[in-house]
Amino acid sequence: MGKGAVLQTMRLTENGIIDVNNKPGELMVDTIQKGANPIVNHVLPGQPRAHWRFDEGEGRSTVDKINLATGYIDSHGRDWVGGVSGSALLFDGYRSAVVVAQDEVPVFNDSISIEAWINLAAYPWNNAPIIHQSSGVGGQGYYFGVNSSGNLLFTANGETLVSDSVIPTNQWVHVGVSAGSSLSLYINGLVDKSQSLGLKLSVPDMPLIVGMNNTALPATDGVREGELNEYNHFSSLFGIEGAIDEIAIYDQPLTAKDFSDSYNGFISAQKETPDPSVTKRQLPDLEKYPQKFGGVYTKLDFHDAWDSLWRVTENEDIVVRFDNKPISYVYWRGTSHGMNLVTDNRWMSDQSVELVIPDPDDPETPASVNPIVSLAEHMSDKAALRTHVRMIENTSARVKVHWRYAAADVFDSLVMDTAYIDEVHTIYPDGVAIRDVFYHPVADEGGIEFYQDFQWLLGPGQKAEDFLNYNAVSIAGLKGDSSDVIYPISLSQPSDGGDPTPLPGNIAVLNSQTSWKVFGVSQAGGFFPSSNEESSKYIDFLGSVFPFAGPWNHWPVAQIPSDGRFSVANDRVSHFAVGNLEAFEYGTGSMMYGFTQGTASDLQGLAKSWISPPKIDPTKGVENNTVTFETDERAYHMTAAKSSEVISLIAKASDTNPLVNPVLVIHRWGSNKLPEVRFNSEVSSGVKTGIIRDTDGSPTLIVWLPVSTSQDSAIEIIRNSVSGD
């Protein structure tokens, strides 16, 4: 609750509301500083007209030490961090600001100088202010800030100077500007760039603001900039992402010596070097979760400022871990709860159902489409408003995750009122998962739409060459050798304008520089590699052109209203694509994912066991002697006969229909006890079993059997006395 809030409690009875109590609300956001550093006392160059030291270290306001003017902190909390001197303010880039009423701000006319210390967590989406009193991003007044490439800038009454040097991220940097008859920018005590200027400031009757724009701007480098503010890439308010400390403003032009003395004097007066890591950010650490198979509800952290944007419980996200394997399936609000396959801090994410509505008035556009021109996908749901993830099974035998989301655009508008998707991911102890996708508007056509695209996530500071090389993907069919896809690659476009022919192979292994590698299997079809026709001009790969699609940083984590923005640096979480399998075109449309230490051809047996599974014949203990294979969860289903203590099965395996790590789902098991499982008359080691409750309330037994064979084999399920999990 905010300042001035009232907490009201009452009881509702059949006679109305009674026992009403009111008491002052308490501030609930975290306002306490983290690790303040020693105060640095040094001599400033001249007499500042305002000096914001930000050494309060707590609370929702800060005071100018010269004029005692109050700056009110508008934020989501967690504002205070250790600064270059005492404490500093941390800005989230989307809400955080310090606002000072205009009648408490000094007036500047013919000259102004500003110095400050900043620690950028990331470069802003466009121009963002360290401090300003302006309208129109300095069109009137003054604006001292940083641009999207990390260059320092100063604008006064529409005239702008931009530094040649780029400010590094995750470091404390001293920045300054001197404006009078000339204009100069300073970085760490050294002049960077100068030009002549006859300053006549006309400051608007507006507040002074630290860290945040008061004019909406679009992010630079939109993928489709021609559709700015029309279709996919929109303006918004944003600001500095990082920490700001020790702002001093002067009404005279400071000299080069002044800035040098101020910087060097401050450095020499420091009793210890401040820790620059207060702005450091990285993708969530998964190693704190034990390597034991199963799913856990949790709340994954990114960094303090971003974490404070969210109003979620401790059970918002899901992590699935595995026995003695450094692999994970992760469902994180930062990726709009989409499935991520993670190993060695390398995150592979994926696409969702994506819909493009270019023209609602087109006669071929279904009448059910809402009258908006839009692109809709889970990536556009920045705040995870229309996405939810939950576990519907979590036993030693498997984990089932249900992910529900909407095909909505960046303004949370549905392309159709029915545009919702339900995905069920069935995950097994061998690290293999089946992704079943159901899109409601095409329920009569099987409920399947395009949904797959292998997309690596790059954490801040990571580069694509840290993940893989030019042979980024290996592909194979159900027989024969595998082959590498060498990037950059572009498939030939048919003369009739149709889709290009995919590369042959429905098994794809992503050749990451890790021990375990992500793979995917579709039920048929081929592989479409991503070309680099849509790639960032700023990001290279081993010193040459970027060979893949992307990277883009409008998603994940980002909160800007854009569905396409190229990365300009390796400062933010970003993603790039290597290609997709034709999963939705074939069979039931579901797809297999997993991790392997082998090659694509090594996965042929596993793939065949799913796509063309062997028949299992019951010989005892199965009702109606019926066993069916459910492709969309990679499992054999049967119902236990009531009177039998043993279920006996014969798997008719062969080279074309191998049996690999089969799963048995036995309905109406009739007990909460786990069985003994035998394979070819021997007690099976490593078998995983679990019991769930079916929708009719009866117990259902799940058995995961770690065996691989191409010969007929006997399986026995013997009732025992071990309690289920």
PDB file of N, CA and C in Angstrom, residues 427-516:
ATOM      1  N   ILE A 427       6.427 -34.648 -19.678  1.00  0.00           N
ATOM      2  CA  ILE A 427       7.880 -34.695 -19.509  1.00  0.00           C
ATOM      3  C   ILE A 427       8.247 -35.947 -18.717  1.00  0.00           C
ATOM      4  N   TYR A 428       9.232 -36.684 -19.230  1.00  0.00           N
ATOM      5  CA  TYR A 428       9.597 -37.968 -18.640  1.00  0.00           C
ATOM      6  C   TYR A 428      11.002 -37.944 -18.042  1.00  0.00           C
ATOM      7  N   PRO A 429      11.330 -38.912 -17.192  1.00  0.00           N
ATOM      8  CA  PRO A 429      12.628 -38.910 -16.499  1.00  0.00           C
ATOM      9  C   PRO A 429      13.842 -38.964 -17.419  1.00  0.00           C
ATOM     10  N   ASP A 430      13.678 -39.392 -18.678  1.00  0.00           N
ATOM     11  CA  ASP A 430      14.803 -39.418 -19.608  1.00  0.00           C
ATOM     12  C   ASP A 430      15.057 -38.062 -20.256  1.00  0.00           C
ATOM     13  N   GLY A 431      14.317 -37.033 -19.836  1.00  0.00           N
ATOM     14  CA  GLY A 431      14.500 -35.693 -20.391  1.00  0.00           C
ATOM     15  C   GLY A 431      13.717 -35.441 -21.653  1.00  0.00           C
ATOM     16  N   VAL A 432      12.894 -36.393 -22.064  1.00  0.00           N
ATOM     17  CA  VAL A 432      12.104 -36.266 -23.281  1.00  0.00           C
ATOM     18  C   VAL A 432      10.709 -35.745 -22.935  1.00  0.00           C
ATOM     19  N   ALA A 433      10.233 -34.824 -23.763  1.00  0.00           N
ATOM     20  CA  ALA A 433       8.908 -34.244 -23.556  1.00  0.00           C
ATOM     21  C   ALA A 433       8.117 -34.291 -24.853  1.00  0.00           C
ATOM     22  N   ILE A 434       6.801 -34.416 -24.723  1.00  0.00           N
ATOM     23  CA  ILE A 434       5.898 -34.320 -25.860  1.00  0.00           C
ATOM     24  C   ILE A 434       5.077 -33.043 -25.682  1.00  0.00           C
ATOM     25  N   ARG A 435       5.108 -32.206 -26.713  1.00  0.00           N
ATOM     26  CA  ARG A 435       4.373 -30.937 -26.690  1.00  0.00           C
ATOM     27  C   ARG A 435       3.116 -31.072 -27.547  1.00  0.00           C
ATOM     28  N   ASP A 436       1.973 -31.032 -26.893  1.00  0.00           N
ATOM     29  CA  ASP A 436       0.674 -31.161 -27.554  1.00  0.00           C
ATOM     30  C   ASP A 436       0.011 -29.781 -27.549  1.00  0.00           C
ATOM     31  N   VAL A 437      -0.349 -29.286 -28.733  1.00  0.00           N
ATOM     32  CA  VAL A 437      -0.847 -27.914 -28.893  1.00  0.00           C
ATOM     33  C   VAL A 437      -2.273 -27.952 -29.432  1.00  0.00           C
ATOM     34  N   PHE A 438      -3.163 -27.217 -28.766  1.00  0.00           N
ATOM     35  CA  PHE A 438      -4.555 -27.137 -29.224  1.00  0.00           C
ATOM     36  C   PHE A 438      -4.967 -25.670 -29.310  1.00  0.00           C
ATOM     37  N   TYR A 439      -5.287 -25.246 -30.545  1.00  0.00           N
ATOM     38  CA  TYR A 439      -5.708 -23.869 -30.816  1.00  0.00           C
ATOM     39  C   TYR A 439      -7.217 -23.854 -31.051  1.00  0.00           C
ATOM     40  N   HIS A 440      -7.949 -23.191 -30.185  1.00  0.00           N
ATOM     41  CA  HIS A 440      -9.405 -23.332 -30.154  1.00  0.00           C
ATOM     42  C   HIS A 440     -10.142 -22.870 -31.411  1.00  0.00           C
ATOM     43  N   PRO A 441      -9.757 -21.784 -32.079  1.00  0.00           N
ATOM     44  CA  PRO A 441     -10.546 -21.376 -33.256  1.00  0.00           C
ATOM     45  C   PRO A 441     -10.558 -22.383 -34.394  1.00  0.00           C
ATOM     46  N   VAL A 442      -9.601 -23.314 -34.439  1.00  0.00           N
ATOM     47  CA  VAL A 442      -9.620 -24.327 -35.498  1.00  0.00           C
ATOM     48  C   VAL A 442      -9.841 -25.714 -34.893  1.00  0.00           C
ATOM     49  N   ALA A 443     -10.663 -25.757 -33.866  1.00  0.00           N
ATOM     50  CA  ALA A 443     -10.923 -27.028 -33.181  1.00  0.00           C
ATOM     51  C   ALA A 443     -11.463 -28.074 -34.136  1.00  0.00           C
ATOM     52  N   ASP A 444     -12.305 -27.655 -35.097  1.00  0.00           N
ATOM     53  CA  ASP A 444     -12.879 -28.611 -36.039  1.00  0.00           C
ATOM     54  C   ASP A 444     -11.851 -29.164 -37.012  1.00  0.00           C
ATOM     55  N   GLU A 445     -10.703 -28.505 -37.116  1.00  0.00           N
ATOM     56  CA  GLU A 445      -9.647 -28.954 -38.029  1.00  0.00           C
ATOM     57  C   GLU A 445      -8.507 -29.612 -37.273  1.00  0.00           C
ATOM     58  N   GLY A 446      -8.736 -30.000 -36.035  1.00  0.00           N
ATOM     59  CA  GLY A 446      -7.713 -30.671 -35.254  1.00  0.00           C
ATOM     60  C   GLY A 446      -7.044 -29.788 -34.226  1.00  0.00           C
ATOM     61  N   GLY A 447      -7.335 -28.494 -34.268  1.00  0.00           N
ATOM     62  CA  GLY A 447      -6.821 -27.594 -33.236  1.00  0.00           C
ATOM     63  C   GLY A 447      -5.348 -27.273 -33.342  1.00  0.00           C
ATOM     64  N   ILE A 448      -4.720 -27.511 -34.500  1.00  0.00           N
ATOM     65  CA  ILE A 448      -3.275 -27.336 -34.623  1.00  0.00           C
ATOM     66  C   ILE A 448      -2.968 -26.159 -35.539  1.00  0.00           C
ATOM     67  N   GLU A 449      -2.059 -25.297 -35.120  1.00  0.00           N
ATOM     68  CA  GLU A 449      -1.552 -24.201 -35.927  1.00  0.00           C
ATOM     69  C   GLU A 449      -0.034 -24.219 -35.848  1.00  0.00           C
ATOM     70  N   PHE A 450       0.612 -23.439 -36.710  1.00  0.00           N
ATOM     71  CA  PHE A 450       2.070 -23.289 -36.622  1.00  0.00           C
ATOM     72  C   PHE A 450       2.454 -22.811 -35.228  1.00  0.00           C
ATOM     73  N   TYR A 451       3.458 -23.478 -34.629  1.00  0.00           N
ATOM     74  CA  TYR A 451       3.821 -23.076 -33.273  1.00  0.00           C
ATOM     75  C   TYR A 451       5.295 -23.251 -32.953  1.00  0.00           C
ATOM     76  N   GLN A 452       6.108 -23.791 -33.874  1.00  0.00           N
ATOM     77  CA  GLN A 452       7.453 -24.224 -33.484  1.00  0.00           C
ATOM     78  C   GLN A 452       8.540 -23.425 -34.190  1.00  0.00           C
ATOM     79  N   ASP A 453       9.570 -23.055 -33.452  1.00  0.00           N
ATOM     80  CA  ASP A 453      10.734 -22.375 -34.017  1.00  0.00           C
ATOM     81  C   ASP A 453      11.834 -22.400 -32.962  1.00  0.00           C
ATOM     82  N   PHE A 454      12.951 -23.040 -33.234  1.00  0.00           N
ATOM     83  CA  PHE A 454      14.032 -23.125 -32.260  1.00  0.00           C
ATOM     84  C   PHE A 454      14.667 -21.742 -32.083  1.00  0.00           C
ATOM     85  N   GLN A 455      14.617 -21.212 -30.867  1.00  0.00           N
ATOM     86  CA  GLN A 455      15.116 -19.861 -30.613  1.00  0.00           C
ATOM     87  C   GLN A 455      15.974 -19.861 -29.351  1.00  0.00           C
ATOM     88  N   TRP A 456      17.244 -19.560 -29.530  1.00  0.00           N
ATOM     89  CA  TRP A 456      18.152 -19.461 -28.391  1.00  0.00           C
ATOM     90  C   TRP A 456      17.980 -18.118 -27.699  1.00  0.00           C
ATOM     91  N   LEU A 457      18.052 -18.140 -26.372  1.00  0.00           N
ATOM     92  CA  LEU A 457      18.069 -16.905 -25.597  1.00  0.00           C
ATOM     93  C   LEU A 457      19.510 -16.551 -25.259  1.00  0.00           C
ATOM     94  N   LEU A 458      19.838 -15.281 -25.431  1.00  0.00           N
ATOM     95  CA  LEU A 458      21.141 -14.760 -25.035  1.00  0.00           C
ATOM     96  C   LEU A 458      20.960 -13.902 -23.791  1.00  0.00           C
ATOM     97  N   GLY A 459      21.631 -14.272 -22.711  1.00  0.00           N
ATOM     98  CA  GLY A 459      21.613 -13.429 -21.530  1.00  0.00           C
ATOM     99  C   GLY A 459      22.487 -12.204 -21.730  1.00  0.00           C
ATOM    100  N   PRO A 460      22.350 -11.177 -20.888  1.00  0.00           N
ATOM    101  CA  PRO A 460      23.202  -9.997 -21.008  1.00  0.00           C
ATOM    102  C   PRO A 460      24.677 -10.383 -21.008  1.00  0.00           C
ATOM    103  N   GLY A 461      25.400  -9.900 -22.014  1.00  0.00           N
ATOM    104  CA  GLY A 461      26.813 -10.202 -22.134  1.00  0.00           C
ATOM    105  C   GLY A 461      27.125 -11.460 -22.909  1.00  0.00           C
ATOM    106  N   GLN A 462      26.123 -12.305 -23.173  1.00  0.00           N
ATOM    107  CA  GLN A 462      26.363 -13.524 -23.938  1.00  0.00           C
ATOM    108  C   GLN A 462      26.288 -13.232 -25.432  1.00  0.00           C
ATOM    109  N   LYS A 463      27.037 -14.008 -26.205  1.00  0.00           N
ATOM    110  CA  LYS A 463      27.050 -13.890 -27.654  1.00  0.00           C
ATOM    111  C   LYS A 463      26.681 -15.240 -28.269  1.00  0.00           C
ATOM    112  N   ALA A 464      26.188 -15.192 -29.499  1.00  0.00           N
ATOM    113  CA  ALA A 464      25.778 -16.434 -30.161  1.00  0.00           C
ATOM    114  C   ALA A 464      26.950 -17.392 -30.310  1.00  0.00           C
ATOM    115  N   GLU A 465      28.153 -16.870 -30.551  1.00  0.00           N
ATOM    116  CA  GLU A 465      29.308 -17.759 -30.705  1.00  0.00           C
ATOM    117  C   GLU A 465      29.699 -18.433 -29.398  1.00  0.00           C
ATOM    118  N   ASP A 466      29.153 -17.956 -28.274  1.00  0.00           N
ATOM    119  CA  ASP A 466      29.333 -18.676 -27.007  1.00  0.00           C
ATOM    120  C   ASP A 466      28.493 -19.947 -26.966  1.00  0.00           C
ATOM    121  N   PHE A 467      27.517 -20.046 -27.877  1.00  0.00           N
ATOM    122  CA  PHE A 467      26.583 -21.159 -27.862  1.00  0.00           C
ATOM    123  C   PHE A 467      26.920 -22.217 -28.921  1.00  0.00           C
ATOM    124  N   LEU A 468      27.248 -21.758 -30.124  1.00  0.00           N
ATOM    125  CA  LEU A 468      27.351 -22.682 -31.241  1.00  0.00           C
ATOM    126  C   LEU A 468      28.250 -22.110 -32.323  1.00  0.00           C
ATOM    127  N   ASN A 469      28.472 -22.916 -33.370  1.00  0.00           N
ATOM    128  CA  ASN A 469      29.286 -22.497 -34.498  1.00  0.00           C
ATOM    129  C   ASN A 469      28.408 -22.443 -35.740  1.00  0.00           C
ATOM    130  N   TYR A 470      29.044 -22.375 -36.911  1.00  0.00           N
ATOM    131  CA  TYR A 470      28.271 -22.254 -38.144  1.00  0.00           C
ATOM    132  C   TYR A 470      27.449 -23.512 -38.433  1.00  0.00           C
ATOM    133  N   ASN A 471      27.900 -24.672 -37.961  1.00  0.00           N
ATOM    134  CA  ASN A 471      27.115 -25.908 -38.117  1.00  0.00           C
ATOM    135  C   ASN A 471      26.147 -26.024 -36.951  1.00  0.00           C
ATOM    136  N   ALA A 472      25.206 -25.093 -36.891  1.00  0.00           N
ATOM    137  CA  ALA A 472      24.375 -24.908 -35.706  1.00  0.00           C
ATOM    138  C   ALA A 472      23.362 -26.017 -35.483  1.00  0.00           C
ATOM    139  N   VAL A 473      22.994 -26.752 -36.532  1.00  0.00           N
ATOM    140  CA  VAL A 473      21.956 -27.776 -36.426  1.00  0.00           C
ATOM    141  C   VAL A 473      22.403 -29.006 -37.213  1.00  0.00           C
ATOM    142  N   SER A 474      22.127 -30.192 -36.670  1.00  0.00           N
ATOM    143  CA  SER A 474      22.273 -31.444 -37.411  1.00  0.00           C
ATOM    144  C   SER A 474      20.894 -32.049 -37.594  1.00  0.00           C
ATOM    145  N   ILE A 475      20.629 -32.602 -38.785  1.00  0.00           N
ATOM    146  CA  ILE A 475      19.308 -33.160 -39.059  1.00  0.00           C
ATOM    147  C   ILE A 475      19.446 -34.582 -39.577  1.00  0.00           C
ATOM    148  N   ALA A 476      18.401 -35.359 -39.374  1.00  0.00           N
ATOM    149  CA  ALA A 476      18.354 -36.737 -39.851  1.00  0.00           C
ATOM    150  C   ALA A 476      16.905 -37.151 -40.029  1.00  0.00           C
ATOM    151  N   GLY A 477      16.689 -38.151 -40.876  1.00  0.00           N
ATOM    152  CA  GLY A 477      15.385 -38.788 -40.984  1.00  0.00           C
ATOM    153  C   GLY A 477      15.331 -39.987 -40.055  1.00  0.00           C
ATOM    154  N   LEU A 478      14.361 -40.861 -40.295  1.00  0.00           N
ATOM    155  CA  LEU A 478      14.216 -42.038 -39.444  1.00  0.00           C
ATOM    156  C   LEU A 478      15.193 -43.149 -39.803  1.00  0.00           C
ATOM    157  N   LYS A 479      15.940 -42.956 -40.875  1.00  0.00           N
ATOM    158  CA  LYS A 479      17.013 -43.888 -41.232  1.00  0.00           C
ATOM    159  C   LYS A 479      18.073 -43.111 -42.000  1.00  0.00           C
ATOM    160  N   GLY A 480      19.253 -43.675 -42.107  1.00  0.00           N
ATOM    161  CA  GLY A 480      20.338 -43.012 -42.806  1.00  0.00           C
ATOM    162  C   GLY A 480      21.165 -42.139 -41.884  1.00  0.00           C
ATOM    163  N   ASP A 481      22.152 -41.477 -42.471  1.00  0.00           N
ATOM    164  CA  ASP A 481      23.084 -40.650 -41.704  1.00  0.00           C
ATOM    165  C   ASP A 481      22.504 -39.266 -41.439  1.00  0.00           C
ATOM    166  N   SER A 482      23.106 -38.598 -40.476  1.00  0.00           N
ATOM    167  CA  SER A 482      22.749 -37.211 -40.195  1.00  0.00           C
ATOM    168  C   SER A 482      23.656 -36.282 -41.002  1.00  0.00           C
ATOM    169  N   SER A 483      23.238 -35.034 -41.112  1.00  0.00           N
ATOM    170  CA  SER A 483      24.037 -34.027 -41.815  1.00  0.00           C
ATOM    171  C   SER A 483      23.916 -32.702 -41.090  1.00  0.00           C
ATOM    172  N   ASP A 484      24.966 -31.901 -41.211  1.00  0.00           N
ATOM    173  CA  ASP A 484      24.978 -30.583 -40.587  1.00  0.00           C
ATOM    174  C   ASP A 484      24.372 -29.542 -41.511  1.00  0.00           C
ATOM    175  N   VAL A 485      23.640 -28.605 -40.912  1.00  0.00           N
ATOM    176  CA  VAL A 485      23.155 -27.424 -41.626  1.00  0.00           C
ATOM    177  C   VAL A 485      24.165 -26.317 -41.380  1.00  0.00           C
ATOM    178  N   ILE A 486      24.772 -25.806 -42.441  1.00  0.00           N
ATOM    179  CA  ILE A 486      25.799 -24.781 -42.323  1.00  0.00           C
ATOM    180  C   ILE A 486      25.169 -23.417 -42.606  1.00  0.00           C
ATOM    181  N   TYR A 487      25.326 -22.510 -41.673  1.00  0.00           N
ATOM    182  CA  TYR A 487      24.748 -21.171 -41.789  1.00  0.00           C
ATOM    183  C   TYR A 487      25.824 -20.173 -42.214  1.00  0.00           C
ATOM    184  N   PRO A 488      25.422 -19.056 -42.881  1.00  0.00           N
ATOM    185  CA  PRO A 488      24.051 -18.687 -43.257  1.00  0.00           C
ATOM    186  C   PRO A 488      23.546 -19.539 -44.415  1.00  0.00           C
ATOM    187  N   ILE A 489      22.243 -19.722 -44.441  1.00  0.00           N
ATOM    188  CA  ILE A 489      21.609 -20.543 -45.459  1.00  0.00           C
ATOM    189  C   ILE A 489      20.277 -19.909 -45.825  1.00  0.00           C
ATOM    190  N   SER A 490      19.914 -20.057 -47.089  1.00  0.00           N
ATOM    191  CA  SER A 490      18.624 -19.550 -47.538  1.00  0.00           C
ATOM    192  C   SER A 490      18.069 -20.532 -48.552  1.00  0.00           C
ATOM    193  N   LEU A 491      16.878 -21.059 -48.300  1.00  0.00           N
ATOM    194  CA  LEU A 491      16.265 -22.032 -49.193  1.00  0.00           C
ATOM    195  C   LEU A 491      15.780 -21.349 -50.472  1.00  0.00           C
ATOM    196  N   SER A 492      15.840 -22.077 -51.571  1.00  0.00           N
ATOM    197  CA  SER A 492      15.408 -21.538 -52.859  1.00  0.00           C
ATOM    198  C   SER A 492      13.906 -21.314 -52.869  1.00  0.00           C
ATOM    199  N   GLN A 493      13.497 -20.156 -53.379  1.00  0.00           N
ATOM    200  CA  GLN A 493      12.076 -19.825 -53.448  1.00  0.00           C
ATOM    201  C   GLN A 493      11.495 -20.351 -54.754  1.00  0.00           C
ATOM    202  N   PRO A 494      10.411 -21.139 -54.731  1.00  0.00           N
ATOM    203  CA  PRO A 494       9.817 -21.644 -55.977  1.00  0.00           C
ATOM    204  C   PRO A 494       9.329 -20.503 -56.862  1.00  0.00           C
ATOM    205  N   SER A 495       9.343 -20.745 -58.159  1.00  0.00           N
ATOM    206  CA  SER A 495       8.921 -19.716 -59.129  1.00  0.00           C
ATOM    207  C   SER A 495       7.444 -19.383 -58.998  1.00  0.00           C
ATOM    208  N   ASP A 496       6.657 -20.330 -58.470  1.00  0.00           N
ATOM    209  CA  ASP A 496       5.223 -20.062 -58.328  1.00  0.00           C
ATOM    210  C   ASP A 496       4.885 -19.267 -57.081  1.00  0.00           C
ATOM    211  N   GLY A 497       5.920 -18.883 -56.311  1.00  0.00           N
ATOM    212  CA  GLY A 497       5.694 -18.084 -55.116  1.00  0.00           C
ATOM    213  C   GLY A 497       5.312 -18.872 -53.887  1.00  0.00           C
ATOM    214  N   GLY A 498       5.284 -20.193 -54.002  1.00  0.00           N
ATOM    215  CA  GLY A 498       4.917 -21.022 -52.862  1.00  0.00           C
ATOM    216  C   GLY A 498       6.051 -21.129 -51.852  1.00  0.00           C
ATOM    217  N   ASP A 499       5.803 -21.941 -50.852  1.00  0.00           N
ATOM    218  CA  ASP A 499       6.819 -22.133 -49.813  1.00  0.00           C
ATOM    219  C   ASP A 499       7.989 -22.941 -50.358  1.00  0.00           C
ATOM    220  N   PRO A 500       9.193 -22.638 -49.914  1.00  0.00           N
ATOM    221  CA  PRO A 500      10.347 -23.426 -50.341  1.00  0.00           C
ATOM    222  C   PRO A 500      10.277 -24.845 -49.794  1.00  0.00           C
ATOM    223  N   THR A 501      10.999 -25.743 -50.437  1.00  0.00           N
ATOM    224  CA  THR A 501      11.059 -27.129 -49.974  1.00  0.00           C
ATOM    225  C   THR A 501      11.993 -27.226 -48.782  1.00  0.00           C
ATOM    226  N   PRO A 502      11.550 -27.821 -47.675  1.00  0.00           N
ATOM    227  CA  PRO A 502      12.422 -27.902 -46.502  1.00  0.00           C
ATOM    228  C   PRO A 502      13.557 -28.894 -46.713  1.00  0.00           C
ATOM    229  N   LEU A 503      14.573 -28.809 -45.882  1.00  0.00           N
ATOM    230  CA  LEU A 503      15.633 -29.803 -45.877  1.00  0.00           C
ATOM    231  C   LEU A 503      15.059 -31.117 -45.350  1.00  0.00           C
ATOM    232  N   PRO A 504      15.448 -32.250 -45.934  1.00  0.00           N
ATOM    233  CA  PRO A 504      14.890 -33.526 -45.484  1.00  0.00           C
ATOM    234  C   PRO A 504      15.394 -33.904 -44.103  1.00  0.00           C
ATOM    235  N   GLY A 505      14.484 -34.322 -43.261  1.00  0.00           N
ATOM    236  CA  GLY A 505      14.854 -34.728 -41.906  1.00  0.00           C
ATOM    237  C   GLY A 505      13.882 -34.197 -40.885  1.00  0.00           C
ATOM    238  N   ASN A 506      13.317 -35.094 -40.084  1.00  0.00           N
ATOM    239  CA  ASN A 506      12.381 -34.672 -39.040  1.00  0.00           C
ATOM    240  C   ASN A 506      12.984 -34.818 -37.645  1.00  0.00           C
ATOM    241  N   ILE A 507      14.304 -35.034 -37.576  1.00  0.00           N
ATOM    242  CA  ILE A 507      15.040 -35.014 -36.313  1.00  0.00           C
ATOM    243  C   ILE A 507      16.068 -33.896 -36.401  1.00  0.00           C
ATOM    244  N   ALA A 508      16.070 -33.007 -35.435  1.00  0.00           N
ATOM    245  CA  ALA A 508      17.017 -31.884 -35.429  1.00  0.00           C
ATOM    246  C   ALA A 508      17.710 -31.812 -34.069  1.00  0.00           C
ATOM    247  N   VAL A 509      19.037 -31.766 -34.100  1.00  0.00           N
ATOM    248  CA  VAL A 509      19.838 -31.581 -32.888  1.00  0.00           C
ATOM    249  C   VAL A 509      20.524 -30.221 -32.986  1.00  0.00           C
ATOM    250  N   LEU A 510      20.370 -29.406 -31.941  1.00  0.00           N
ATOM    251  CA  LEU A 510      21.008 -28.094 -31.911  1.00  0.00           C
ATOM    252  C   LEU A 510      22.431 -28.257 -31.377  1.00  0.00           C
ATOM    253  N   ASN A 511      23.404 -27.956 -32.204  1.00  0.00           N
ATOM    254  CA  ASN A 511      24.802 -28.248 -31.894  1.00  0.00           C
ATOM    255  C   ASN A 511      25.419 -27.193 -30.979  1.00  0.00           C
ATOM    256  N   SER A 512      24.883 -27.084 -29.786  1.00  0.00           N
ATOM    257  CA  SER A 512      25.426 -26.129 -28.822  1.00  0.00           C
ATOM    258  C   SER A 512      26.743 -26.642 -28.253  1.00  0.00           C
ATOM    259  N   GLN A 513      27.525 -25.733 -27.739  1.00  0.00           N
ATOM    260  CA  GLN A 513      28.821 -26.074 -27.156  1.00  0.00           C
ATOM    261  C   GLN A 513      28.628 -26.512 -25.706  1.00  0.00           C
ATOM    262  N   THR A 514      27.792 -27.521 -25.533  1.00  0.00           N
ATOM    263  CA  THR A 514      27.467 -28.058 -24.218  1.00  0.00           C
ATOM    264  C   THR A 514      27.504 -29.582 -24.294  1.00  0.00           C
ATOM    265  N   SER A 515      27.630 -30.220 -23.133  1.00  0.00           N
ATOM    266  CA  SER A 515      27.652 -31.679 -23.110  1.00  0.00           C
ATOM    267  C   SER A 515      26.310 -32.255 -23.550  1.00  0.00           C
ATOM    268  N   TRP A 516      25.234 -31.703 -23.009  1.00  0.00           N
ATOM    269  CA  TRP A 516      23.885 -32.114 -23.406  1.00  0.00           C
ATOM    270  C   TRP A 516      23.360 -31.120 -24.440  1.00  0.00           C
TER     271      TRP A 516
END
